[in-house]
PDB file of C-alpha atoms and ligand atoms in Angstrom:
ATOM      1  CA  UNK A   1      49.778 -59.871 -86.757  1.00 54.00           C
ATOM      2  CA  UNK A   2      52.954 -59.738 -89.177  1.00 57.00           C
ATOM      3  CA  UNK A   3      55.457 -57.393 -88.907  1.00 63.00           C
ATOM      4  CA  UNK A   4      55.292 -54.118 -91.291  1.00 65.00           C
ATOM      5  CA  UNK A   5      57.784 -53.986 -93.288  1.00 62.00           C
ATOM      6  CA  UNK A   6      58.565 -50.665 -94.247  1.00 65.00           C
ATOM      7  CA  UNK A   7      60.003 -50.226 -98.189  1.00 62.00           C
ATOM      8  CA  UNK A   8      63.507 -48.231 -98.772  1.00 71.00           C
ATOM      9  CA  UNK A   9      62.837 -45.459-100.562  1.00 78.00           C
ATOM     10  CA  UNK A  10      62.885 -46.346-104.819  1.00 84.00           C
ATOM     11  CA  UNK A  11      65.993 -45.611-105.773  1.00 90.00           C
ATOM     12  CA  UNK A  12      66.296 -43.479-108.848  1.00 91.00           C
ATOM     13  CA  UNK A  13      68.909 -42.555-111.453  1.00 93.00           C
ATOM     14  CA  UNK A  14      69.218 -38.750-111.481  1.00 96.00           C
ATOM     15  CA  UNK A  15      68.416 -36.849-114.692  1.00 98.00           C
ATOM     16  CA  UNK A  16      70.099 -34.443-116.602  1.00 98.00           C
ATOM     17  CA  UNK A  17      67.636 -31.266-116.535  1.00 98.00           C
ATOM     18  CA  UNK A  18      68.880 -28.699-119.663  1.00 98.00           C
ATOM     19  CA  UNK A  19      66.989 -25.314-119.550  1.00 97.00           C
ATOM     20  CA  UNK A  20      68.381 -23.117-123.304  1.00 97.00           C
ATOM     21  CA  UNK A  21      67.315 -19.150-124.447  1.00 94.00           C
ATOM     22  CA  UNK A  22      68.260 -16.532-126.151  1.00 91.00           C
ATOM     23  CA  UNK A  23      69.996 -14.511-123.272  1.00 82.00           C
ATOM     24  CA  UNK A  24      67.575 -12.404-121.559  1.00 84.00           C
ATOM     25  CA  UNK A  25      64.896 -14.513-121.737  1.00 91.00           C
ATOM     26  CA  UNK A  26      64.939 -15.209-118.093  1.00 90.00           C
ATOM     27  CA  UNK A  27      66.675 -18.494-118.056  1.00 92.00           C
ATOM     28  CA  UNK A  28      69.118 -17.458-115.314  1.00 90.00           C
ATOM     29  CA  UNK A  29      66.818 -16.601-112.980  1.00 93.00           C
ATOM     30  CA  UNK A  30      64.603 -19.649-113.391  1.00 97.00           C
ATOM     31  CA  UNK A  31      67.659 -21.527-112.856  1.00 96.00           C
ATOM     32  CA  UNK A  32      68.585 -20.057-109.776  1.00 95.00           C
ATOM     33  CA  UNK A  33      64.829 -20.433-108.197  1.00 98.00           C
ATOM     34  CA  UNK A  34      64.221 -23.930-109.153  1.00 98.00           C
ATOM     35  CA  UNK A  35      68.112 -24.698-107.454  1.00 97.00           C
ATOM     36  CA  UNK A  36      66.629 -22.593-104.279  1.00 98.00           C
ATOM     37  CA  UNK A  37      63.805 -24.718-104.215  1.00 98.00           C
ATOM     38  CA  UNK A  38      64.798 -27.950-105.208  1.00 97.00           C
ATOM     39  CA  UNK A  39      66.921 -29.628-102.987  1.00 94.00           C
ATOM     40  CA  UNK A  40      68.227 -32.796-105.153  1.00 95.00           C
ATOM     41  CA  UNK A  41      68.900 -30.658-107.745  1.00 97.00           C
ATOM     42  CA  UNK A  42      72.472 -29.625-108.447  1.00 97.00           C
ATOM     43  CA  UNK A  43      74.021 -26.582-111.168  1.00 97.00           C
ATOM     44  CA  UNK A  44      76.614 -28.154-113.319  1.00 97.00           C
ATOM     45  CA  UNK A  45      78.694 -25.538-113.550  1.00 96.00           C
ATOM     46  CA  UNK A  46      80.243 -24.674-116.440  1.00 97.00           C
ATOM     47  CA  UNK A  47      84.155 -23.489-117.815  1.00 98.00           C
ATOM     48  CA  UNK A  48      84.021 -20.233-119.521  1.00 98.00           C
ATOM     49  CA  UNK A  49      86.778 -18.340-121.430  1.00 98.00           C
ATOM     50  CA  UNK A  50      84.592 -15.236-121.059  1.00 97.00           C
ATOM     51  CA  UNK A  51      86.019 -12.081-118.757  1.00 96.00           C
ATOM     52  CA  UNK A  52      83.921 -12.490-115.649  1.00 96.00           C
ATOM     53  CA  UNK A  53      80.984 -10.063-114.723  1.00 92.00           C
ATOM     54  CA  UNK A  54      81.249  -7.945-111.675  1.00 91.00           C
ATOM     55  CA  UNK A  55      78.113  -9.681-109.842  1.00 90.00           C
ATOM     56  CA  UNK A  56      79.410 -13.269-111.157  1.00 94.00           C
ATOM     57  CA  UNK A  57      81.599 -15.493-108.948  1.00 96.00           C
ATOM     58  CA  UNK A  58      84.203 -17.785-110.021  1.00 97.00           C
ATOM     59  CA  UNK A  59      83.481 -21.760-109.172  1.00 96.00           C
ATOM     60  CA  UNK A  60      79.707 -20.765-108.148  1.00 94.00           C
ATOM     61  CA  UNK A  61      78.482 -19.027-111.699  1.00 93.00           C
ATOM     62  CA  UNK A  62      81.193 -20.354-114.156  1.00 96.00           C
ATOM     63  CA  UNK A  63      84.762 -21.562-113.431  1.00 97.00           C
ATOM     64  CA  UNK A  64      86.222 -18.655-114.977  1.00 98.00           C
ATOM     65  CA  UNK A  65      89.719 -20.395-116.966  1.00 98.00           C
ATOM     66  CA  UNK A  66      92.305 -19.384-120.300  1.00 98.00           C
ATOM     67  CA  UNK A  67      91.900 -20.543-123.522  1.00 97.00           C
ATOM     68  CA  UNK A  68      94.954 -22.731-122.651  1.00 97.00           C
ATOM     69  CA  UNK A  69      93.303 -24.408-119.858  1.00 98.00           C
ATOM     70  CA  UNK A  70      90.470 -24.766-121.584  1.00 98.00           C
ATOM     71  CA  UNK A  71      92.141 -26.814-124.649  1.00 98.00           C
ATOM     72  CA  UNK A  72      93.790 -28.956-122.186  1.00 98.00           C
ATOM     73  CA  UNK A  73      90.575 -29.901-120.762  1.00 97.00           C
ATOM     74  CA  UNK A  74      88.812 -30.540-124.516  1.00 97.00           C
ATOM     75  CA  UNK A  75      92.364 -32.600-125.687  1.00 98.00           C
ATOM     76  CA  UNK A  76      92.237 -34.729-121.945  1.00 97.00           C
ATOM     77  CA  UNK A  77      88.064 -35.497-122.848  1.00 96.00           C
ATOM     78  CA  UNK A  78      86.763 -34.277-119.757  1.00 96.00           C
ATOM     79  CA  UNK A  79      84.200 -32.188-121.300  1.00 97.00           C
ATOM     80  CA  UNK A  80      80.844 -33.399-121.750  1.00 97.00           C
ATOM     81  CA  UNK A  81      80.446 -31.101-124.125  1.00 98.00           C
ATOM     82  CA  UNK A  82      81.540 -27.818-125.743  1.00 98.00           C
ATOM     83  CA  UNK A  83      80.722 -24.705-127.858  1.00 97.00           C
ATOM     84  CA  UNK A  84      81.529 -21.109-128.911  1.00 95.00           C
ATOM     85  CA  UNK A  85      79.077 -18.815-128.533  1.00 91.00           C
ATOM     86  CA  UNK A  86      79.785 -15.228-128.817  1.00 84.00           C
ATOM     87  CA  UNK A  87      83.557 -15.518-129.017  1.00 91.00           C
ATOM     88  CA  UNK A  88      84.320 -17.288-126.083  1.00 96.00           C
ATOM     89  CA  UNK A  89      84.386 -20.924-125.220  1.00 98.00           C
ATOM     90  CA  UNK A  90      81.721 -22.720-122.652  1.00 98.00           C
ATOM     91  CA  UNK A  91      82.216 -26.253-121.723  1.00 98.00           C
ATOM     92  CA  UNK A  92      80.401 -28.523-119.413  1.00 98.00           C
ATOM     93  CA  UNK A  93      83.083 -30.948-116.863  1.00 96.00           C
ATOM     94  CA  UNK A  94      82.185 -34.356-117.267  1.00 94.00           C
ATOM     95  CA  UNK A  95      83.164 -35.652-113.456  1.00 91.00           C
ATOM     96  CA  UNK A  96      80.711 -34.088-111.452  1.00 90.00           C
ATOM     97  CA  UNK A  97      77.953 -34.989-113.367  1.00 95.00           C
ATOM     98  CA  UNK A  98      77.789 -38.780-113.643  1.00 90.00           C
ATOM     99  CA  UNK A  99      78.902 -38.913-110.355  1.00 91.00           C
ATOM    100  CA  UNK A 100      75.454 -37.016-109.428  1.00 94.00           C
ATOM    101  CA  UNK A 101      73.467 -39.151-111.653  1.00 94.00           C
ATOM    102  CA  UNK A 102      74.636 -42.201-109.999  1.00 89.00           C
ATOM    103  CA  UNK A 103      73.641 -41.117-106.362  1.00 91.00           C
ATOM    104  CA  UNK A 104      69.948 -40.150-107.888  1.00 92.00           C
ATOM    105  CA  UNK A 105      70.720 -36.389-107.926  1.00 96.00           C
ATOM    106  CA  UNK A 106      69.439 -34.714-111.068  1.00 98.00           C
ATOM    107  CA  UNK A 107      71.775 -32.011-112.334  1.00 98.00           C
ATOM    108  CA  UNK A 108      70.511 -28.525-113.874  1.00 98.00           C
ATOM    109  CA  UNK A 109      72.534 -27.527-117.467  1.00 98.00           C
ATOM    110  CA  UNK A 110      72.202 -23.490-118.351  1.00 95.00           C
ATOM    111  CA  UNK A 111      73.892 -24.388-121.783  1.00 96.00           C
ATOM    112  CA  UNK A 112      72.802 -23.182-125.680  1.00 94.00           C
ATOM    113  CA  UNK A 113      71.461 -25.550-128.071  1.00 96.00           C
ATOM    114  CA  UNK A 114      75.052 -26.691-129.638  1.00 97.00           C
ATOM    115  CA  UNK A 115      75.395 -27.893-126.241  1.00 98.00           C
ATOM    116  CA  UNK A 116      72.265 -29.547-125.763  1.00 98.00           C
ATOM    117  CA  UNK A 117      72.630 -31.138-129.017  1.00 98.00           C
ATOM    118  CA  UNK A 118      75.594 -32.713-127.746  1.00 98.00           C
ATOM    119  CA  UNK A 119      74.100 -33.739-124.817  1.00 97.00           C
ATOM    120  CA  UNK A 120      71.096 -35.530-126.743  1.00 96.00           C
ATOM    121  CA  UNK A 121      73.385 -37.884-129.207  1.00 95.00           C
ATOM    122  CA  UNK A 122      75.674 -38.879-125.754  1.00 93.00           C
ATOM    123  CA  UNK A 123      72.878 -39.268-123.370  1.00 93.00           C
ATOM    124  CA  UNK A 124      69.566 -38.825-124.661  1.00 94.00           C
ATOM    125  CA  UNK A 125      67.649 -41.122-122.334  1.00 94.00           C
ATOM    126  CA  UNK A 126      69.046 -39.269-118.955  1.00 96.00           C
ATOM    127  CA  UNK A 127      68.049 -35.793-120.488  1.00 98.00           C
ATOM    128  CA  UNK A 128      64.884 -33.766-120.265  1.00 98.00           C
ATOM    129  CA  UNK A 129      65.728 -30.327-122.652  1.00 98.00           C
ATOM    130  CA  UNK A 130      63.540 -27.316-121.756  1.00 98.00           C
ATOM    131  CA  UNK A 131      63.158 -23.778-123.922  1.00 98.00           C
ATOM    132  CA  UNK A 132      62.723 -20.627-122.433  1.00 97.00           C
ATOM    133  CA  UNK A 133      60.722 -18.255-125.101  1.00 97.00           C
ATOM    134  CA  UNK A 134      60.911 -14.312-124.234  1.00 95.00           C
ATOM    135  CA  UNK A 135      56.967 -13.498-124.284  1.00 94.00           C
ATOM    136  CA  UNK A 136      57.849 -10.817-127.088  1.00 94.00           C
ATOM    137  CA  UNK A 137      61.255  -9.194-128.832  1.00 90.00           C
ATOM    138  CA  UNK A 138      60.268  -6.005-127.200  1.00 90.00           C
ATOM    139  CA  UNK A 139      60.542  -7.354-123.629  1.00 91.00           C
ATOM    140  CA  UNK A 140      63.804  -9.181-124.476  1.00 90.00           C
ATOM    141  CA  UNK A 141      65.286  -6.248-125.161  1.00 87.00           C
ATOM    142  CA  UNK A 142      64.165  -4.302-121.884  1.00 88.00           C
ATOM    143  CA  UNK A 143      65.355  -7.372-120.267  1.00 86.00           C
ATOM    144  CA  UNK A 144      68.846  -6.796-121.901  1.00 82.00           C
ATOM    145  CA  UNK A 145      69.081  -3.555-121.223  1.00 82.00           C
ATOM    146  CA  UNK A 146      67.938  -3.532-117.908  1.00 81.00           C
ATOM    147  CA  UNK A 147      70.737  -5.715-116.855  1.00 70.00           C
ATOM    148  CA  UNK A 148      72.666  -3.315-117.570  1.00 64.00           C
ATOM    149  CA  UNK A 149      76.289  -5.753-117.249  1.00 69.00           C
ATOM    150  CA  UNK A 150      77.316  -5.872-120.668  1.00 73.00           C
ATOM    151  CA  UNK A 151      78.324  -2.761-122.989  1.00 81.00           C
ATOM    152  CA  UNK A 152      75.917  -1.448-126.271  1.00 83.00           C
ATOM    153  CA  UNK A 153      77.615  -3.687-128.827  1.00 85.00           C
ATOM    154  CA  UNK A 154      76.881  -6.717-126.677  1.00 81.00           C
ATOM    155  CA  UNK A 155      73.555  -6.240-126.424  1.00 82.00           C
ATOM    156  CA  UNK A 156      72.814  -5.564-129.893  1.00 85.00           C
ATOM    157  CA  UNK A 157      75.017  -8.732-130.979  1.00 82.00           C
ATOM    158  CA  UNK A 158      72.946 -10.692-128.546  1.00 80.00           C
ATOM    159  CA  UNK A 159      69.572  -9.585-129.813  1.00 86.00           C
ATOM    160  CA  UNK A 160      70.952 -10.016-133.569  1.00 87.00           C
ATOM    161  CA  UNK A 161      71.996 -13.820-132.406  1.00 85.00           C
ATOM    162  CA  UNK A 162      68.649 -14.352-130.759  1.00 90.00           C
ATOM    163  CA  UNK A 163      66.539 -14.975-133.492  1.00 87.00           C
ATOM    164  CA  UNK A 164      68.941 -17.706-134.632  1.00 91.00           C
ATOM    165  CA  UNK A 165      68.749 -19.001-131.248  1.00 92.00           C
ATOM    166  CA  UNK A 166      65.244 -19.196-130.806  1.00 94.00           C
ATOM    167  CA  UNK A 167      65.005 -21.012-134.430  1.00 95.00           C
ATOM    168  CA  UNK A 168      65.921 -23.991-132.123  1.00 97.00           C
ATOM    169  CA  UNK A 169      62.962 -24.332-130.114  1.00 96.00           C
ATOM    170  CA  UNK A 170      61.684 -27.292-132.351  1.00 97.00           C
ATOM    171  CA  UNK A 171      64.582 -29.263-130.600  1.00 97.00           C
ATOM    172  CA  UNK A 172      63.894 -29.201-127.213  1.00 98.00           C
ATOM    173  CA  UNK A 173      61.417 -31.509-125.062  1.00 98.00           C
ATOM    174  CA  UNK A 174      59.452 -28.609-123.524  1.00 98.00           C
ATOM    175  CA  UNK A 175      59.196 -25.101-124.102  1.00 98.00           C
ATOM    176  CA  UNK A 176      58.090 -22.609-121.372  1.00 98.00           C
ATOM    177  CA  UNK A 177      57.089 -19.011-122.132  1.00 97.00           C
ATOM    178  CA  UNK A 178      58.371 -16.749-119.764  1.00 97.00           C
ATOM    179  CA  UNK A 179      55.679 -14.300-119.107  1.00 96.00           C
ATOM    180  CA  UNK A 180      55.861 -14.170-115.734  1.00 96.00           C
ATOM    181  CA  UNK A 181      58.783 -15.815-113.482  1.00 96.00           C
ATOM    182  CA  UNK A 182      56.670 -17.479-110.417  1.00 98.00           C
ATOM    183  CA  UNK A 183      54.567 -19.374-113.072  1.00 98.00           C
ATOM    184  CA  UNK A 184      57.734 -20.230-115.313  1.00 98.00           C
ATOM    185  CA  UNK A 185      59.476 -21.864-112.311  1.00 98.00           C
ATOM    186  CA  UNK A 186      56.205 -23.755-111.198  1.00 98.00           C
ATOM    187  CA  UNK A 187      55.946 -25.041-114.959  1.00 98.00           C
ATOM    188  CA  UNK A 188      59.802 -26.064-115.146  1.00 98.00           C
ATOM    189  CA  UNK A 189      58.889 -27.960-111.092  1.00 98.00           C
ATOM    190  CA  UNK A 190      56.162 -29.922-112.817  1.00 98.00           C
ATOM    191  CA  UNK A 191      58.237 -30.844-115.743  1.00 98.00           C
ATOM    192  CA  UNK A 192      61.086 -32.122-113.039  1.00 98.00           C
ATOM    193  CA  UNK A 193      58.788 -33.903-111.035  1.00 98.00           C
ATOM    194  CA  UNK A 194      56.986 -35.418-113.587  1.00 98.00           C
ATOM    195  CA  UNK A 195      59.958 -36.768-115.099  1.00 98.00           C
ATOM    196  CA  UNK A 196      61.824 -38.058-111.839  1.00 96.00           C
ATOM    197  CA  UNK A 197      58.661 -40.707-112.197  1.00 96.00           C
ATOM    198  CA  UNK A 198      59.647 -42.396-115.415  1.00 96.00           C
ATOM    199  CA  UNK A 199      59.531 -46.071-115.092  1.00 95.00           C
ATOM    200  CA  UNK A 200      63.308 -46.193-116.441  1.00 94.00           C
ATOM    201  CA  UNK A 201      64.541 -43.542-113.918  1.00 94.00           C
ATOM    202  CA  UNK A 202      62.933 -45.653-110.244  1.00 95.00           C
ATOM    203  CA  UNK A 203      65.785 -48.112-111.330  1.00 93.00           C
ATOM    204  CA  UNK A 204      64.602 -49.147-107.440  1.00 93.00           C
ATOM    205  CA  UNK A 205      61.012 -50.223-108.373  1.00 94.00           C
ATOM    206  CA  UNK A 206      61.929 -53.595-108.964  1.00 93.00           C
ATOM    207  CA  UNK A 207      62.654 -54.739-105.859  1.00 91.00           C
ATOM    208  CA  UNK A 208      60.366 -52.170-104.322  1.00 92.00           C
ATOM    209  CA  UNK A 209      57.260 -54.200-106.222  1.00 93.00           C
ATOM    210  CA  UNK A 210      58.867 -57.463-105.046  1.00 93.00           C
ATOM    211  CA  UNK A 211      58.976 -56.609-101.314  1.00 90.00           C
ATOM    212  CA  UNK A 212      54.825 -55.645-101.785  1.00 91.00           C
ATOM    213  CA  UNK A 213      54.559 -58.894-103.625  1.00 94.00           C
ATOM    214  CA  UNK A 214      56.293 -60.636-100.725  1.00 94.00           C
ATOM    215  CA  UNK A 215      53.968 -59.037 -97.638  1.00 87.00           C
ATOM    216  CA  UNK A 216      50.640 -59.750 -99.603  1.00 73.00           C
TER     217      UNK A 216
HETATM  218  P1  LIG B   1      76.576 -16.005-120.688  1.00 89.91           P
HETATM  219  O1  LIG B   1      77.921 -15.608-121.184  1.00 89.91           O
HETATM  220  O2  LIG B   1      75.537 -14.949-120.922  1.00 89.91           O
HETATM  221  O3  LIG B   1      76.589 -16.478-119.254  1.00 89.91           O
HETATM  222  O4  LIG B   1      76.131 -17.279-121.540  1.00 89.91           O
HETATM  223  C1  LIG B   1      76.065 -17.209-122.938  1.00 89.91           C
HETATM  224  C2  LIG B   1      75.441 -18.481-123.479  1.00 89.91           C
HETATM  225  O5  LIG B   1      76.340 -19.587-123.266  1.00 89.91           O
HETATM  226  C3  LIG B   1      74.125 -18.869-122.802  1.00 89.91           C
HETATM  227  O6  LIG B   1      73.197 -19.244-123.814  1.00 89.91           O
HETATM  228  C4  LIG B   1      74.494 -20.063-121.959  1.00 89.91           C
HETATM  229  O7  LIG B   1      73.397 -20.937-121.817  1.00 89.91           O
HETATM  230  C5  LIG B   1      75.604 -20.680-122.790  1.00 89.91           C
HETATM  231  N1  LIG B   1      76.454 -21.573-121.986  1.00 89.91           N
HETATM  232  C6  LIG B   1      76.875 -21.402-120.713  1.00 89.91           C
HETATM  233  N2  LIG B   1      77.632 -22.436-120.308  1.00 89.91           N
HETATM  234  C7  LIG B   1      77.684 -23.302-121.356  1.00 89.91           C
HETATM  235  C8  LIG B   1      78.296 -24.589-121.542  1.00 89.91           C
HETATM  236  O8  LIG B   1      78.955 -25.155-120.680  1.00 89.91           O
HETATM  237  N3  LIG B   1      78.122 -25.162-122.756  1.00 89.91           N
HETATM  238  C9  LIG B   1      77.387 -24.583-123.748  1.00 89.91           C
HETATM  239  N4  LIG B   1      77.252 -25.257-124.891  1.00 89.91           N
HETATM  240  N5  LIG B   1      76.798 -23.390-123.605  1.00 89.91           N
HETATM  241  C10 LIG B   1      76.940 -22.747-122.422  1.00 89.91           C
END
Protein backbone atom coordinates (compact mmCIF):
# COMPACT_ATOMS: atom_id res chain seq x y z
CA UNK A 1 0.00 0.00 0.00
CA UNK A 2 1.37 3.67 -0.78
CA UNK A 3 2.58 5.80 1.63
CA UNK A 4 0.08 8.61 3.15
CA UNK A 5 1.10 11.57 2.51
CA UNK A 6 -0.01 13.92 4.92
CA UNK A 7 -0.85 17.77 3.42
CA UNK A 8 0.91 20.99 5.20
CA UNK A 9 -1.53 22.88 6.55
CA UNK A 10 -3.10 25.66 3.60
CA UNK A 11 -1.35 28.45 4.08
CA UNK A 12 -3.35 31.62 4.33
CA UNK A 13 -2.82 35.37 4.06
CA UNK A 14 -4.06 36.95 7.30
CA UNK A 15 -6.92 39.48 7.16
CA UNK A 16 -7.39 42.72 8.40
CA UNK A 17 -10.56 42.36 10.85
CA UNK A 18 -12.00 46.28 11.55
CA UNK A 19 -14.77 46.30 14.26
CA UNK A 20 -16.24 50.63 14.34
CA UNK A 21 -19.16 52.25 16.99
CA UNK A 22 -20.21 54.99 18.43
CA UNK A 23 -18.28 54.67 21.84
CA UNK A 24 -20.24 52.76 24.23
CA UNK A 25 -21.64 50.54 22.05
CA UNK A 26 -19.66 47.69 23.35
CA UNK A 27 -16.98 47.51 20.78
CA UNK A 28 -14.17 47.35 23.36
CA UNK A 29 -15.27 44.61 25.03
CA UNK A 30 -16.04 42.50 21.99
CA UNK A 31 -12.63 43.24 21.02
CA UNK A 32 -11.04 42.10 23.96
CA UNK A 33 -13.16 38.61 24.04
CA UNK A 34 -12.73 37.67 20.51
CA UNK A 35 -8.55 38.47 21.18
CA UNK A 36 -9.09 36.07 24.44
CA UNK A 37 -10.49 33.58 22.35
CA UNK A 38 -8.90 33.72 19.21
CA UNK A 39 -5.53 32.77 19.18
CA UNK A 40 -4.25 33.95 15.52
CA UNK A 41 -5.74 36.99 16.06
CA UNK A 42 -3.61 39.99 16.98
CA UNK A 43 -4.81 43.96 18.33
CA UNK A 44 -3.12 46.48 16.18
CA UNK A 45 -2.58 48.82 18.51
CA UNK A 46 -3.01 52.13 17.92
CA UNK A 47 -0.98 55.87 18.66
CA UNK A 48 -3.14 58.19 20.52
CA UNK A 49 -2.55 61.88 21.45
CA UNK A 50 -5.33 61.44 24.02
CA UNK A 51 -4.35 61.77 28.05
CA UNK A 52 -4.44 58.14 29.08
CA UNK A 53 -7.30 56.61 31.28
CA UNK A 54 -6.51 55.34 34.69
CA UNK A 55 -7.49 51.53 33.81
CA UNK A 56 -5.67 51.95 30.23
CA UNK A 57 -2.04 50.85 29.74
CA UNK A 58 0.43 52.34 27.53
CA UNK A 59 1.79 49.86 24.52
CA UNK A 60 -1.14 47.25 25.47
CA UNK A 61 -4.42 49.71 24.96
CA UNK A 62 -2.88 52.61 22.87
CA UNK A 63 0.78 53.76 22.63
CA UNK A 64 0.10 56.79 24.46
CA UNK A 65 2.65 59.66 22.35
CA UNK A 66 2.79 63.96 21.77
CA UNK A 67 1.43 65.63 19.08
CA UNK A 68 5.12 66.01 18.02
CA UNK A 69 5.74 62.42 17.86
CA UNK A 70 2.82 61.86 16.34
CA UNK A 71 3.54 64.31 13.20
CA UNK A 72 6.82 62.74 12.85
CA UNK A 73 5.28 59.47 12.42
CA UNK A 74 2.39 60.90 9.74
CA UNK A 75 5.48 63.10 7.78
CA UNK A 76 7.93 59.56 7.90
CA UNK A 77 4.48 57.47 6.31
CA UNK A 78 4.39 54.91 8.80
CA UNK A 79 0.83 55.26 9.48
CA UNK A 80 -1.59 53.16 7.84
CA UNK A 81 -3.89 55.47 8.51
CA UNK A 82 -5.04 58.47 10.58
CA UNK A 83 -7.87 60.64 12.03
CA UNK A 84 -9.11 63.17 14.63
CA UNK A 85 -11.78 62.28 16.49
CA UNK A 86 -12.74 64.20 19.47
CA UNK A 87 -9.71 66.47 19.54
CA UNK A 88 -7.06 64.16 19.65
CA UNK A 89 -5.20 62.27 17.02
CA UNK A 90 -5.45 58.19 16.53
CA UNK A 91 -3.25 56.54 14.07
CA UNK A 92 -2.76 52.98 13.13
CA UNK A 93 1.50 51.85 12.70
CA UNK A 94 1.92 50.38 9.50
CA UNK A 95 4.96 47.74 10.49
CA UNK A 96 3.31 45.41 12.58
CA UNK A 97 0.58 44.84 10.51
CA UNK A 98 1.79 43.57 7.13
CA UNK A 99 4.25 41.81 8.85
CA UNK A 100 1.19 39.79 10.55
CA UNK A 101 -0.60 39.44 7.36
CA UNK A 102 2.28 37.84 5.76
CA UNK A 103 2.74 35.02 8.45
CA UNK A 104 -1.28 34.29 8.06
CA UNK A 105 -2.14 36.13 11.32
CA UNK A 106 -5.26 38.24 10.97
CA UNK A 107 -5.03 41.51 12.87
CA UNK A 108 -8.10 43.14 14.88
CA UNK A 109 -8.53 47.28 14.09
CA UNK A 110 -10.77 49.18 17.02
CA UNK A 111 -10.65 52.33 14.67
CA UNK A 112 -13.78 54.93 13.56
CA UNK A 113 -15.04 55.01 10.16
CA UNK A 114 -12.45 57.85 8.79
CA UNK A 115 -10.14 55.17 9.56
CA UNK A 116 -11.78 52.37 8.05
CA UNK A 117 -12.37 54.36 5.06
CA UNK A 118 -8.81 54.63 4.72
CA UNK A 119 -8.25 51.26 5.20
CA UNK A 120 -10.84 50.23 2.34
CA UNK A 121 -9.24 52.51 -0.67
CA UNK A 122 -5.43 51.01 0.53
CA UNK A 123 -6.42 47.50 1.12
CA UNK A 124 -9.83 46.63 0.45
CA UNK A 125 -9.39 42.99 -0.51
CA UNK A 126 -7.44 42.05 2.97
CA UNK A 127 -10.29 43.82 5.01
CA UNK A 128 -13.50 42.52 6.49
CA UNK A 129 -15.26 45.98 8.26
CA UNK A 130 -17.77 45.13 11.03
CA UNK A 131 -20.44 47.74 12.87
CA UNK A 132 -21.33 47.55 16.26
CA UNK A 133 -25.07 49.15 16.66
CA UNK A 134 -26.05 50.06 20.48
CA UNK A 135 -29.54 48.06 20.69
CA UNK A 136 -31.17 51.57 21.61
CA UNK A 137 -29.88 55.43 22.47
CA UNK A 138 -31.16 54.82 25.91
CA UNK A 139 -28.77 51.92 26.65
CA UNK A 140 -25.85 53.80 25.03
CA UNK A 141 -26.12 56.23 27.33
CA UNK A 142 -26.26 53.91 30.55
CA UNK A 143 -23.37 52.34 28.92
CA UNK A 144 -21.56 55.79 28.96
CA UNK A 145 -22.32 56.61 32.08
CA UNK A 146 -21.71 53.55 33.69
CA UNK A 147 -18.15 53.66 32.70
CA UNK A 148 -17.87 56.18 34.58
CA UNK A 149 -13.88 57.21 33.09
CA UNK A 150 -14.59 60.24 31.34
CA UNK A 151 -16.06 63.64 32.89
CA UNK A 152 -20.01 65.05 32.03
CA UNK A 153 -18.96 67.09 29.00
CA UNK A 154 -17.38 64.01 27.46
CA UNK A 155 -20.10 62.03 27.62
CA UNK A 156 -22.55 64.34 26.31
CA UNK A 157 -20.06 65.28 23.31
CA UNK A 158 -19.84 61.59 22.68
CA UNK A 159 -23.54 60.91 22.58
CA UNK A 160 -24.00 64.28 20.42
CA UNK A 161 -21.16 62.69 17.92
CA UNK A 162 -22.87 59.33 17.94
CA UNK A 163 -25.57 59.82 15.76
CA UNK A 164 -23.11 61.08 13.12
CA UNK A 165 -21.21 58.06 13.76
CA UNK A 166 -23.73 55.60 13.42
CA UNK A 167 -24.88 57.41 9.98
CA UNK A 168 -21.93 55.21 8.75
CA UNK A 169 -23.23 51.89 9.17
CA UNK A 170 -24.14 51.68 5.35
CA UNK A 171 -20.25 51.42 4.92
CA UNK A 172 -19.27 48.59 6.65
CA UNK A 173 -19.36 44.74 5.52
CA UNK A 174 -21.34 43.52 8.56
CA UNK A 175 -23.17 45.05 11.20
CA UNK A 176 -23.77 43.33 14.60
CA UNK A 177 -26.31 44.59 17.15
CA UNK A 178 -25.08 44.46 20.44
CA UNK A 179 -27.87 43.27 22.55
CA UNK A 180 -26.23 41.00 24.43
CA UNK A 181 -22.22 40.51 24.53
CA UNK A 182 -21.85 36.45 24.47
CA UNK A 183 -24.01 36.43 21.25
CA UNK A 184 -22.19 39.61 19.72
CA UNK A 185 -18.78 37.89 20.09
CA UNK A 186 -20.14 34.47 18.69
CA UNK A 187 -21.58 36.56 15.62
CA UNK A 188 -18.19 38.61 15.09
CA UNK A 189 -16.32 34.46 15.48
CA UNK A 190 -18.53 33.38 12.62
CA UNK A 191 -17.86 36.39 10.55
CA UNK A 192 -13.85 35.66 11.19
CA UNK A 193 -14.07 32.21 10.46
CA UNK A 194 -16.09 32.44 7.65
CA UNK A 195 -13.89 34.80 6.06
CA UNK A 196 -10.40 33.09 6.87
CA UNK A 197 -12.06 30.52 4.08
CA UNK A 198 -12.10 32.81 1.09
CA UNK A 199 -10.62 31.18 -1.87
CA UNK A 200 -8.18 34.34 -2.25
CA UNK A 201 -7.06 34.21 1.45
CA UNK A 202 -5.83 29.85 1.38
CA UNK A 203 -3.10 31.43 -0.94
CA UNK A 204 -1.85 27.55 0.06
CA UNK A 205 -4.73 25.71 -1.74
CA UNK A 206 -2.96 25.46 -4.80
CA UNK A 207 -0.51 23.24 -4.08
CA UNK A 208 -2.63 21.71 -1.37
CA UNK A 209 -5.19 20.50 -4.43
CA UNK A 210 -2.10 19.43 -6.40
CA UNK A 211 -0.63 17.11 -3.73
CA UNK A 212 -4.53 15.34 -3.63
CA UNK A 213 -4.33 15.34 -7.37
CA UNK A 214 -0.93 13.65 -7.14
CA UNK A 215 -1.99 10.62 -4.45
CA UNK A 216 -5.27 9.81 -6.45
P1 LIG B 1 -11.26 56.16 22.65
O1 LIG B 1 -10.57 57.45 22.89
O2 LIG B 1 -12.60 56.09 23.31
O3 LIG B 1 -10.40 54.96 23.00
O4 LIG B 1 -11.51 56.05 21.08
C1 LIG B 1 -12.24 57.04 20.41
C2 LIG B 1 -12.49 56.60 18.98
O5 LIG B 1 -11.24 56.58 18.25
C3 LIG B 1 -13.08 55.20 18.85
O6 LIG B 1 -14.14 55.24 17.91
C4 LIG B 1 -11.93 54.38 18.32
O7 LIG B 1 -12.40 53.31 17.53
C5 LIG B 1 -11.19 55.41 17.49
N1 LIG B 1 -9.79 55.01 17.25
C6 LIG B 1 -8.94 54.40 18.10
N2 LIG B 1 -7.74 54.19 17.52
C7 LIG B 1 -7.85 54.66 16.25
C8 LIG B 1 -6.95 54.69 15.13
O8 LIG B 1 -5.80 54.25 15.17
N3 LIG B 1 -7.42 55.25 13.99
C9 LIG B 1 -8.69 55.74 13.89
N4 LIG B 1 -9.06 56.24 12.71
N5 LIG B 1 -9.56 55.72 14.91
C10 LIG B 1 -9.15 55.19 16.08
Amino acid sequence: MAEEKIPEPIKRRGLMLVLSSPSGAGKTTISRKLLEREADLMLSVSITTRPKRPKERDGVDYRFIGQADFDRMVQGDELLEHATVFGNAYGTPRASVSQALDQGRDVLFDIDWQGTQQLTEKARDDLVSVFVLPPSTAELERRLRARAQDPEDVVRARMAKAADEMSHWAEYDYVIVNTDIETSVAEAQKVLHAERLKRPRQVGLRDFVEVLRAGS
